[in-house]
Amino acid sequence: MSTRIICRRFSGRSCRTTAFPKAEIPKSFPREEASQSIRRRGRNPIVAVVLKAWKPPGYQLSPYPSVSRESEGLLHNVALLGFREGRLESVCSRASIRCIHNTPRILCLPRLSRRKSSFLDWGNGKAFCTQASPKDSWLLSSIRNDTDEVHLKAKGSKEVARQFQKQRPEYKSLCYSPDQRLPPLPAEEYNFILQNVSVLKEYMKPKDIVNSFFRLSHLPAEKRQAFKSSASFAVLCQGVVRSVQRFGNAELIVLLKAFVALGVPPVHYMLKVVEAECSRRIELLSLDQQLLVADLWRCLNCKVPQYLDAMLNDVNAKWQAPSLTQLVQLVYIVGEGRRAPEELIKKLEASVSKHLQALSLEEVGVVCLGFFKAQSNMSEPLLRKIGDKICGSLRDMSNFAIVNVLKMLRGIHLDHMDFLKELGHVIPPRISTISMPGVMHIAFACSSLRYFDEDILNAIATVVPPKAASCRTKDIAKLLWSFGTLNYQPPNGEEFYDSLLEQLESRLFEYNQFPEHLITSLIGLAFVERFPYELLDYVLSPEFIQLSSVCKHDLWKDFFTLDGTVGIECPAYAGSRLTVQNKQEMAGKMQDYFLKPEFEAAWSLLEDVLGGPQFVKFHAILPHARSVDLEVRLDASRKPLPFNLEGATTERLELKKKGTLLTDNLINQLLKGKSLGQPDASEKNQGTQQKAAFRGLPVWKKVEFSDAGPGLDPSADAKAEGRPSTINQKQPECVKLALQITNRNQYRYHSKELLGLHAMKRRQLRQIGYIPVELPFWEWFPLLKCNREEQRKYLCQKVYEA
């Protein structure tokens, strides 16, 4: 139930309300240079509309995001007029406030000042005050111009997705086409139908109801809304509900087409009744009729899970090889419904492989999109065939089709190099014609595949700033993540990042619903050493952590990584941080580390080379970096120092033949980057725990945290025995080495440039006093085939010449 509050201005009075109880305002965001920053971005930090900041508990406030564009424009004009007249209260007095009942989890804007001069004064019940703090002027940067096309989907996006249906005449029987409609209905006939409906009412026969809807569906566009608001429309809808089981199959389809033409709202009560009837008689419909009905529901923007489940189960049970057009339309419907039985997906894939050469380029794009949306990955051989088919014709494909193929490549991490190279020639010249969601998917696919193409990234970075306002929060997050993951700052880096940061600051209300997008954005920024303190303070605050706890995505790893990064790289930061308890809980959620053969070989050899387990420690120096290290310490004369007393006093586990037997097949798998055959879960867990118990390998749950910096935490044993930690004991000056055993997935594709997370880890290791020593896979993995003497010589060189 919605509540509307109309605030009117009376002479000499401020707008007040006492309808809501006092509420605690979330943590404020001080920003000393907000006005200067806004001016640099081309905005005027004037006192303007601050309705966004007023969010009483349990209510969501318009105008953003649910208010109409007309109201938003009016509100903006009222704000400007109020400023010119010197009365901020005129903003409240001339505008109505629409409150929608909502859950109380929605947070207020975090940088809202607590001072009495702020916009809100909950203690006195004032909705607005007449003066704003300079520190709060950043709020005004979120006010949009009337011409901004913000938060709107590109017009015709649904029509773009349906362009393939115009390529073959066979699609006419499988989908709705507005081109098939008759000329507009004359006014005389319209009046006659309405009069007939008003007279007959509940005595109308099913065929009369169908015929009336069919003829009225040809109304001119300007008369449809009036008809849908009339009593005659209500009578016809009641007739549909009353007679729904008496309609024939063809009549039901005619009704659905009329609903599409008239623009019946998807929440109309009548549609649920019709969906249930279509589901009930699914076995009586032919495949063409089933596909047509599904397409009509899609045109109505109705989610019809009951019908789709019934249809897809029936298609799977009565499977017969579909024609090419039936196949493409079926895959399209599967994608729009986001689901399909696994057995049906396999049958669809086999049919796609059979018809592949006959598919047009746009149909290939639709097929890829359907599989991607249904979260059903194609097999690698089929996707390679698709890449082979289209890479020579990429210039003839639409932007929409190219992006869809990229989504599928990203979904199964397939590196089709011919396709990707051709992409570098096709995308940059046409980047300005691609929608921002499409631009985001191109960047995200490149980062997921670790594929670095400077021309593509520079083209994306060029087009983003002028179009940043049309980005969704999802687009902003994945653009920042993609550039950060590829560890690349474009030539216009300042403009690129400033434009996206501006959008981050002005969209904070959206992150109440999508908290994962904000934390993803900040981690992407951290990869390239950019740290917006105010946003970090908000994200690491208890309020935001609590808000994200109900998110469908588990964000604890991201909080852990972000907090650890801030602790090392932002010494001047004084904002919110995770508590010791939070960090301990998050570390406890880490999966036990599975000791890989390349790590086991290096660990054992280093113990032999340096003189024993007390000289080497296998642990996570930076737990938040999500990877482990081999730590070695040398004194001033470059001799190894014993520091791992736990390793020295623990009985060593003797593995058969020093651990895993390194066969040629195993080495070839390592060099090719293929995943090794994993033992079953119980065997894997048992082996990991044995290694942890006997050789000091710390499972994540043993990681301890304190308020001290990284590397200064007291050990668990020292705490238990009441003695000082060996790590914290005063030791002679030494060189601390952190050996990094890498694999191909930590680098850009076919490159020796580290990805963002791993480059950030090396940067942080240096900042806390370690020297990262690389054992890159192209050097270490081939040595695993060699004798131990060559391996020892290599490790000695790495350790003593670091």
PDB file of N, CA and C in Angstrom, residues 181-255:
ATOM      1  N   ARG A 181      -0.876  -6.379 -38.203  1.00  0.00           N
ATOM      2  CA  ARG A 181      -2.117  -5.764 -37.735  1.00  0.00           C
ATOM      3  C   ARG A 181      -2.866  -5.067 -38.873  1.00  0.00           C
ATOM      4  N   LEU A 182      -4.205  -4.997 -38.700  1.00  0.00           N
ATOM      5  CA  LEU A 182      -5.081  -4.382 -39.702  1.00  0.00           C
ATOM      6  C   LEU A 182      -5.087  -2.871 -39.550  1.00  0.00           C
ATOM      7  N   PRO A 183      -5.721  -2.148 -40.479  1.00  0.00           N
ATOM      8  CA  PRO A 183      -5.811  -0.681 -40.373  1.00  0.00           C
ATOM      9  C   PRO A 183      -6.537  -0.265 -39.094  1.00  0.00           C
ATOM     10  N   PRO A 184      -6.346   0.983 -38.643  1.00  0.00           N
ATOM     11  CA  PRO A 184      -6.980   1.454 -37.399  1.00  0.00           C
ATOM     12  C   PRO A 184      -8.500   1.329 -37.443  1.00  0.00           C
ATOM     13  N   LEU A 185      -9.075   1.102 -36.274  1.00  0.00           N
ATOM     14  CA  LEU A 185     -10.516   0.929 -36.140  1.00  0.00           C
ATOM     15  C   LEU A 185     -11.210   2.286 -36.267  1.00  0.00           C
ATOM     16  N   PRO A 186     -12.230   2.399 -37.144  1.00  0.00           N
ATOM     17  CA  PRO A 186     -12.969   3.676 -37.253  1.00  0.00           C
ATOM     18  C   PRO A 186     -13.701   4.013 -35.962  1.00  0.00           C
ATOM     19  N   ALA A 187     -13.929   5.287 -35.758  1.00  0.00           N
ATOM     20  CA  ALA A 187     -14.584   5.743 -34.521  1.00  0.00           C
ATOM     21  C   ALA A 187     -15.998   5.202 -34.407  1.00  0.00           C
ATOM     22  N   GLU A 188     -16.705   5.117 -35.548  1.00  0.00           N
ATOM     23  CA  GLU A 188     -18.097   4.641 -35.500  1.00  0.00           C
ATOM     24  C   GLU A 188     -18.142   3.184 -35.016  1.00  0.00           C
ATOM     25  N   GLU A 189     -17.233   2.361 -35.533  1.00  0.00           N
ATOM     26  CA  GLU A 189     -17.233   0.959 -35.127  1.00  0.00           C
ATOM     27  C   GLU A 189     -16.824   0.822 -33.657  1.00  0.00           C
ATOM     28  N   TYR A 190     -15.887   1.663 -33.227  1.00  0.00           N
ATOM     29  CA  TYR A 190     -15.451   1.652 -31.827  1.00  0.00           C
ATOM     30  C   TYR A 190     -16.629   1.935 -30.894  1.00  0.00           C
ATOM     31  N   ASN A 191     -17.406   2.957 -31.218  1.00  0.00           N
ATOM     32  CA  ASN A 191     -18.552   3.310 -30.385  1.00  0.00           C
ATOM     33  C   ASN A 191     -19.608   2.210 -30.395  1.00  0.00           C
ATOM     34  N   PHE A 192     -19.779   1.574 -31.556  1.00  0.00           N
ATOM     35  CA  PHE A 192     -20.755   0.497 -31.658  1.00  0.00           C
ATOM     36  C   PHE A 192     -20.356  -0.687 -30.766  1.00  0.00           C
ATOM     37  N   ILE A 193     -19.060  -1.037 -30.754  1.00  0.00           N
ATOM     38  CA  ILE A 193     -18.591  -2.163 -29.930  1.00  0.00           C
ATOM     39  C   ILE A 193     -18.800  -1.856 -28.449  1.00  0.00           C
ATOM     40  N   LEU A 194     -18.454  -0.631 -28.057  1.00  0.00           N
ATOM     41  CA  LEU A 194     -18.612  -0.267 -26.641  1.00  0.00           C
ATOM     42  C   LEU A 194     -20.081  -0.313 -26.220  1.00  0.00           C
ATOM     43  N   GLN A 195     -20.963   0.152 -27.114  1.00  0.00           N
ATOM     44  CA  GLN A 195     -22.388   0.128 -26.802  1.00  0.00           C
ATOM     45  C   GLN A 195     -22.883  -1.313 -26.676  1.00  0.00           C
ATOM     46  N   ASN A 196     -22.411  -2.174 -27.567  1.00  0.00           N
ATOM     47  CA  ASN A 196     -22.799  -3.574 -27.539  1.00  0.00           C
ATOM     48  C   ASN A 196     -22.343  -4.250 -26.239  1.00  0.00           C
ATOM     49  N   VAL A 197     -21.099  -3.941 -25.815  1.00  0.00           N
ATOM     50  CA  VAL A 197     -20.565  -4.519 -24.581  1.00  0.00           C
ATOM     51  C   VAL A 197     -21.370  -4.034 -23.375  1.00  0.00           C
ATOM     52  N   SER A 198     -21.701  -2.758 -23.348  1.00  0.00           N
ATOM     53  CA  SER A 198     -22.430  -2.205 -22.200  1.00  0.00           C
ATOM     54  C   SER A 198     -23.823  -2.776 -22.094  1.00  0.00           C
ATOM     55  N   VAL A 199     -24.404  -3.200 -23.212  1.00  0.00           N
ATOM     56  CA  VAL A 199     -25.751  -3.765 -23.194  1.00  0.00           C
ATOM     57  C   VAL A 199     -25.712  -5.243 -22.783  1.00  0.00           C
ATOM     58  N   LEU A 200     -24.808  -6.027 -23.421  1.00  0.00           N
ATOM     59  CA  LEU A 200     -24.793  -7.470 -23.174  1.00  0.00           C
ATOM     60  C   LEU A 200     -24.146  -7.833 -21.831  1.00  0.00           C
ATOM     61  N   LYS A 201     -23.039  -7.184 -21.509  1.00  0.00           N
ATOM     62  CA  LYS A 201     -22.301  -7.418 -20.260  1.00  0.00           C
ATOM     63  C   LYS A 201     -22.032  -8.900 -20.048  1.00  0.00           C
ATOM     64  N   GLU A 202     -22.519  -9.470 -18.922  1.00  0.00           N
ATOM     65  CA  GLU A 202     -22.171 -10.849 -18.585  1.00  0.00           C
ATOM     66  C   GLU A 202     -22.843 -11.875 -19.505  1.00  0.00           C
ATOM     67  N   TYR A 203     -23.714 -11.417 -20.394  1.00  0.00           N
ATOM     68  CA  TYR A 203     -24.376 -12.354 -21.312  1.00  0.00           C
ATOM     69  C   TYR A 203     -23.603 -12.525 -22.611  1.00  0.00           C
ATOM     70  N   MET A 204     -22.442 -11.921 -22.719  1.00  0.00           N
ATOM     71  CA  MET A 204     -21.642 -12.050 -23.945  1.00  0.00           C
ATOM     72  C   MET A 204     -21.125 -13.472 -24.086  1.00  0.00           C
ATOM     73  N   LYS A 205     -21.191 -13.990 -25.285  1.00  0.00           N
ATOM     74  CA  LYS A 205     -20.669 -15.323 -25.560  1.00  0.00           C
ATOM     75  C   LYS A 205     -19.163 -15.261 -25.750  1.00  0.00           C
ATOM     76  N   PRO A 206     -18.476 -16.392 -25.572  1.00  0.00           N
ATOM     77  CA  PRO A 206     -17.017 -16.393 -25.732  1.00  0.00           C
ATOM     78  C   PRO A 206     -16.564 -15.841 -27.084  1.00  0.00           C
ATOM     79  N   LYS A 207     -17.263 -16.228 -28.160  1.00  0.00           N
ATOM     80  CA  LYS A 207     -16.823 -15.743 -29.474  1.00  0.00           C
ATOM     81  C   LYS A 207     -17.035 -14.235 -29.601  1.00  0.00           C
ATOM     82  N   ASP A 208     -18.054 -13.683 -28.925  1.00  0.00           N
ATOM     83  CA  ASP A 208     -18.275 -12.232 -28.951  1.00  0.00           C
ATOM     84  C   ASP A 208     -17.167 -11.497 -28.189  1.00  0.00           C
ATOM     85  N   ILE A 209     -16.722 -12.088 -27.084  1.00  0.00           N
ATOM     86  CA  ILE A 209     -15.620 -11.481 -26.318  1.00  0.00           C
ATOM     87  C   ILE A 209     -14.359 -11.451 -27.153  1.00  0.00           C
ATOM     88  N   VAL A 210     -14.048 -12.585 -27.796  1.00  0.00           N
ATOM     89  CA  VAL A 210     -12.840 -12.666 -28.628  1.00  0.00           C
ATOM     90  C   VAL A 210     -12.925 -11.682 -29.774  1.00  0.00           C
ATOM     91  N   ASN A 211     -14.079 -11.631 -30.425  1.00  0.00           N
ATOM     92  CA  ASN A 211     -14.246 -10.740 -31.578  1.00  0.00           C
ATOM     93  C   ASN A 211     -14.133  -9.270 -31.158  1.00  0.00           C
ATOM     94  N   SER A 212     -14.697  -8.949 -29.992  1.00  0.00           N
ATOM     95  CA  SER A 212     -14.613  -7.564 -29.513  1.00  0.00           C
ATOM     96  C   SER A 212     -13.159  -7.170 -29.228  1.00  0.00           C
ATOM     97  N   PHE A 213     -12.435  -8.042 -28.555  1.00  0.00           N
ATOM     98  CA  PHE A 213     -11.027  -7.745 -28.262  1.00  0.00           C
ATOM     99  C   PHE A 213     -10.222  -7.637 -29.559  1.00  0.00           C
ATOM    100  N   PHE A 214     -10.513  -8.529 -30.509  1.00  0.00           N
ATOM    101  CA  PHE A 214      -9.769  -8.515 -31.767  1.00  0.00           C
ATOM    102  C   PHE A 214      -9.976  -7.193 -32.496  1.00  0.00           C
ATOM    103  N   ARG A 215     -11.210  -6.732 -32.568  1.00  0.00           N
ATOM    104  CA  ARG A 215     -11.483  -5.484 -33.295  1.00  0.00           C
ATOM    105  C   ARG A 215     -10.952  -4.271 -32.529  1.00  0.00           C
ATOM    106  N   LEU A 216     -11.070  -4.299 -31.201  1.00  0.00           N
ATOM    107  CA  LEU A 216     -10.590  -3.163 -30.404  1.00  0.00           C
ATOM    108  C   LEU A 216      -9.064  -3.095 -30.359  1.00  0.00           C
ATOM    109  N   SER A 217      -8.404  -4.200 -30.667  1.00  0.00           N
ATOM    110  CA  SER A 217      -6.935  -4.171 -30.682  1.00  0.00           C
ATOM    111  C   SER A 217      -6.385  -3.311 -31.814  1.00  0.00           C
ATOM    112  N   HIS A 218      -7.276  -2.898 -32.743  1.00  0.00           N
ATOM    113  CA  HIS A 218      -6.851  -2.038 -33.857  1.00  0.00           C
ATOM    114  C   HIS A 218      -7.163  -0.578 -33.592  1.00  0.00           C
ATOM    115  N   LEU A 219      -7.435  -0.262 -32.354  1.00  0.00           N
ATOM    116  CA  LEU A 219      -7.655   1.140 -32.001  1.00  0.00           C
ATOM    117  C   LEU A 219      -6.407   1.968 -32.277  1.00  0.00           C
ATOM    118  N   PRO A 220      -6.573   3.219 -32.662  1.00  0.00           N
ATOM    119  CA  PRO A 220      -5.408   4.108 -32.749  1.00  0.00           C
ATOM    120  C   PRO A 220      -4.732   4.223 -31.384  1.00  0.00           C
ATOM    121  N   ALA A 221      -3.441   4.453 -31.392  1.00  0.00           N
ATOM    122  CA  ALA A 221      -2.659   4.467 -30.152  1.00  0.00           C
ATOM    123  C   ALA A 221      -3.192   5.472 -29.140  1.00  0.00           C
ATOM    124  N   GLU A 222      -3.678   6.625 -29.638  1.00  0.00           N
ATOM    125  CA  GLU A 222      -4.107   7.675 -28.713  1.00  0.00           C
ATOM    126  C   GLU A 222      -5.414   7.329 -28.002  1.00  0.00           C
ATOM    127  N   LYS A 223      -6.141   6.311 -28.454  1.00  0.00           N
ATOM    128  CA  LYS A 223      -7.408   5.958 -27.826  1.00  0.00           C
ATOM    129  C   LYS A 223      -7.325   4.725 -26.927  1.00  0.00           C
ATOM    130  N   ARG A 224      -6.178   4.054 -26.925  1.00  0.00           N
ATOM    131  CA  ARG A 224      -6.082   2.793 -26.183  1.00  0.00           C
ATOM    132  C   ARG A 224      -6.163   3.009 -24.673  1.00  0.00           C
ATOM    133  N   GLN A 225      -5.496   4.027 -24.185  1.00  0.00           N
ATOM    134  CA  GLN A 225      -5.499   4.252 -22.753  1.00  0.00           C
ATOM    135  C   GLN A 225      -6.901   4.572 -22.242  1.00  0.00           C
ATOM    136  N   ALA A 226      -7.632   5.367 -23.011  1.00  0.00           N
ATOM    137  CA  ALA A 226      -9.002   5.693 -22.611  1.00  0.00           C
ATOM    138  C   ALA A 226      -9.859   4.432 -22.576  1.00  0.00           C
ATOM    139  N   PHE A 227      -9.663   3.556 -23.540  1.00  0.00           N
ATOM    140  CA  PHE A 227     -10.434   2.314 -23.555  1.00  0.00           C
ATOM    141  C   PHE A 227     -10.106   1.438 -22.349  1.00  0.00           C
ATOM    142  N   LYS A 228      -8.810   1.330 -22.014  1.00  0.00           N
ATOM    143  CA  LYS A 228      -8.412   0.479 -20.888  1.00  0.00           C
ATOM    144  C   LYS A 228      -8.893   1.027 -19.545  1.00  0.00           C
ATOM    145  N   SER A 229      -9.246   2.299 -19.538  1.00  0.00           N
ATOM    146  CA  SER A 229      -9.774   2.895 -18.305  1.00  0.00           C
ATOM    147  C   SER A 229     -11.296   2.875 -18.259  1.00  0.00           C
ATOM    148  N   SER A 230     -11.928   2.349 -19.290  1.00  0.00           N
ATOM    149  CA  SER A 230     -13.387   2.404 -19.386  1.00  0.00           C
ATOM    150  C   SER A 230     -14.040   1.207 -18.706  1.00  0.00           C
ATOM    151  N   ALA A 231     -15.332   1.326 -18.464  1.00  0.00           N
ATOM    152  CA  ALA A 231     -16.099   0.232 -17.864  1.00  0.00           C
ATOM    153  C   ALA A 231     -16.233  -0.935 -18.838  1.00  0.00           C
ATOM    154  N   SER A 232     -16.251  -0.638 -20.131  1.00  0.00           N
ATOM    155  CA  SER A 232     -16.383  -1.708 -21.126  1.00  0.00           C
ATOM    156  C   SER A 232     -15.186  -2.646 -21.099  1.00  0.00           C
ATOM    157  N   PHE A 233     -13.982  -2.084 -20.910  1.00  0.00           N
ATOM    158  CA  PHE A 233     -12.787  -2.924 -20.826  1.00  0.00           C
ATOM    159  C   PHE A 233     -12.892  -3.847 -19.603  1.00  0.00           C
ATOM    160  N   ALA A 234     -13.346  -3.321 -18.484  1.00  0.00           N
ATOM    161  CA  ALA A 234     -13.502  -4.138 -17.283  1.00  0.00           C
ATOM    162  C   ALA A 234     -14.512  -5.260 -17.514  1.00  0.00           C
ATOM    163  N   VAL A 235     -15.603  -4.949 -18.241  1.00  0.00           N
ATOM    164  CA  VAL A 235     -16.605  -5.977 -18.540  1.00  0.00           C
ATOM    165  C   VAL A 235     -16.008  -7.076 -19.403  1.00  0.00           C
ATOM    166  N   LEU A 236     -15.237  -6.703 -20.411  1.00  0.00           N
ATOM    167  CA  LEU A 236     -14.614  -7.690 -21.294  1.00  0.00           C
ATOM    168  C   LEU A 236     -13.620  -8.560 -20.527  1.00  0.00           C
ATOM    169  N   CYS A 237     -12.836  -7.945 -19.621  1.00  0.00           N
ATOM    170  CA  CYS A 237     -11.868  -8.721 -18.835  1.00  0.00           C
ATOM    171  C   CYS A 237     -12.592  -9.723 -17.935  1.00  0.00           C
ATOM    172  N   GLN A 238     -13.692  -9.295 -17.338  1.00  0.00           N
ATOM    173  CA  GLN A 238     -14.460 -10.220 -16.510  1.00  0.00           C
ATOM    174  C   GLN A 238     -15.024 -11.361 -17.357  1.00  0.00           C
ATOM    175  N   GLY A 239     -15.375 -11.035 -18.589  1.00  0.00           N
ATOM    176  CA  GLY A 239     -15.867 -12.074 -19.496  1.00  0.00           C
ATOM    177  C   GLY A 239     -14.794 -13.086 -19.829  1.00  0.00           C
ATOM    178  N   VAL A 240     -13.537 -12.612 -20.016  1.00  0.00           N
ATOM    179  CA  VAL A 240     -12.426 -13.528 -20.293  1.00  0.00           C
ATOM    180  C   VAL A 240     -12.221 -14.474 -19.112  1.00  0.00           C
ATOM    181  N   VAL A 241     -12.215 -13.938 -17.909  1.00  0.00           N
ATOM    182  CA  VAL A 241     -12.001 -14.767 -16.719  1.00  0.00           C
ATOM    183  C   VAL A 241     -13.134 -15.781 -16.574  1.00  0.00           C
ATOM    184  N   ARG A 242     -14.342 -15.341 -16.850  1.00  0.00           N
ATOM    185  CA  ARG A 242     -15.515 -16.206 -16.670  1.00  0.00           C
ATOM    186  C   ARG A 242     -15.559 -17.317 -17.720  1.00  0.00           C
ATOM    187  N   SER A 243     -15.102 -17.023 -18.937  1.00  0.00           N
ATOM    188  CA  SER A 243     -15.268 -17.979 -20.045  1.00  0.00           C
ATOM    189  C   SER A 243     -13.963 -18.595 -20.500  1.00  0.00           C
ATOM    190  N   VAL A 244     -12.893 -18.480 -19.721  1.00  0.00           N
ATOM    191  CA  VAL A 244     -11.567 -18.839 -20.210  1.00  0.00           C
ATOM    192  C   VAL A 244     -11.473 -20.303 -20.641  1.00  0.00           C
ATOM    193  N   GLN A 245     -12.191 -21.190 -19.973  1.00  0.00           N
ATOM    194  CA  GLN A 245     -12.110 -22.605 -20.335  1.00  0.00           C
ATOM    195  C   GLN A 245     -12.962 -22.945 -21.554  1.00  0.00           C
ATOM    196  N   ARG A 246     -13.770 -22.000 -22.010  1.00  0.00           N
ATOM    197  CA  ARG A 246     -14.645 -22.255 -23.159  1.00  0.00           C
ATOM    198  C   ARG A 246     -14.051 -21.746 -24.461  1.00  0.00           C
ATOM    199  N   PHE A 247     -12.916 -21.059 -24.369  1.00  0.00           N
ATOM    200  CA  PHE A 247     -12.262 -20.594 -25.597  1.00  0.00           C
ATOM    201  C   PHE A 247     -11.525 -21.746 -26.266  1.00  0.00           C
ATOM    202  N   GLY A 248     -11.523 -21.728 -27.601  1.00  0.00           N
ATOM    203  CA  GLY A 248     -10.691 -22.669 -28.334  1.00  0.00           C
ATOM    204  C   GLY A 248      -9.229 -22.235 -28.291  1.00  0.00           C
ATOM    205  N   ASN A 249      -8.343 -23.129 -28.758  1.00  0.00           N
ATOM    206  CA  ASN A 249      -6.916 -22.793 -28.754  1.00  0.00           C
ATOM    207  C   ASN A 249      -6.635 -21.564 -29.614  1.00  0.00           C
ATOM    208  N   ALA A 250      -7.221 -21.531 -30.781  1.00  0.00           N
ATOM    209  CA  ALA A 250      -7.002 -20.394 -31.680  1.00  0.00           C
ATOM    210  C   ALA A 250      -7.557 -19.110 -31.070  1.00  0.00           C
ATOM    211  N   GLU A 251      -8.686 -19.217 -30.358  1.00  0.00           N
ATOM    212  CA  GLU A 251      -9.268 -18.027 -29.744  1.00  0.00           C
ATOM    213  C   GLU A 251      -8.382 -17.479 -28.612  1.00  0.00           C
ATOM    214  N   LEU A 252      -7.787 -18.384 -27.852  1.00  0.00           N
ATOM    215  CA  LEU A 252      -6.860 -17.936 -26.799  1.00  0.00           C
ATOM    216  C   LEU A 252      -5.692 -17.160 -27.396  1.00  0.00           C
ATOM    217  N   ILE A 253      -5.195 -17.640 -28.526  1.00  0.00           N
ATOM    218  CA  ILE A 253      -4.065 -16.962 -29.182  1.00  0.00           C
ATOM    219  C   ILE A 253      -4.495 -15.592 -29.691  1.00  0.00           C
ATOM    220  N   VAL A 254      -5.723 -15.511 -30.253  1.00  0.00           N
ATOM    221  CA  VAL A 254      -6.238 -14.212 -30.715  1.00  0.00           C
ATOM    222  C   VAL A 254      -6.351 -13.243 -29.550  1.00  0.00           C
ATOM    223  N   LEU A 255      -6.816 -13.721 -28.408  1.00  0.00           N
ATOM    224  CA  LEU A 255      -6.919 -12.863 -27.231  1.00  0.00           C
ATOM    225  C   LEU A 255      -5.550 -12.346 -26.805  1.00  0.00           C
TER     226      LEU A 255
END
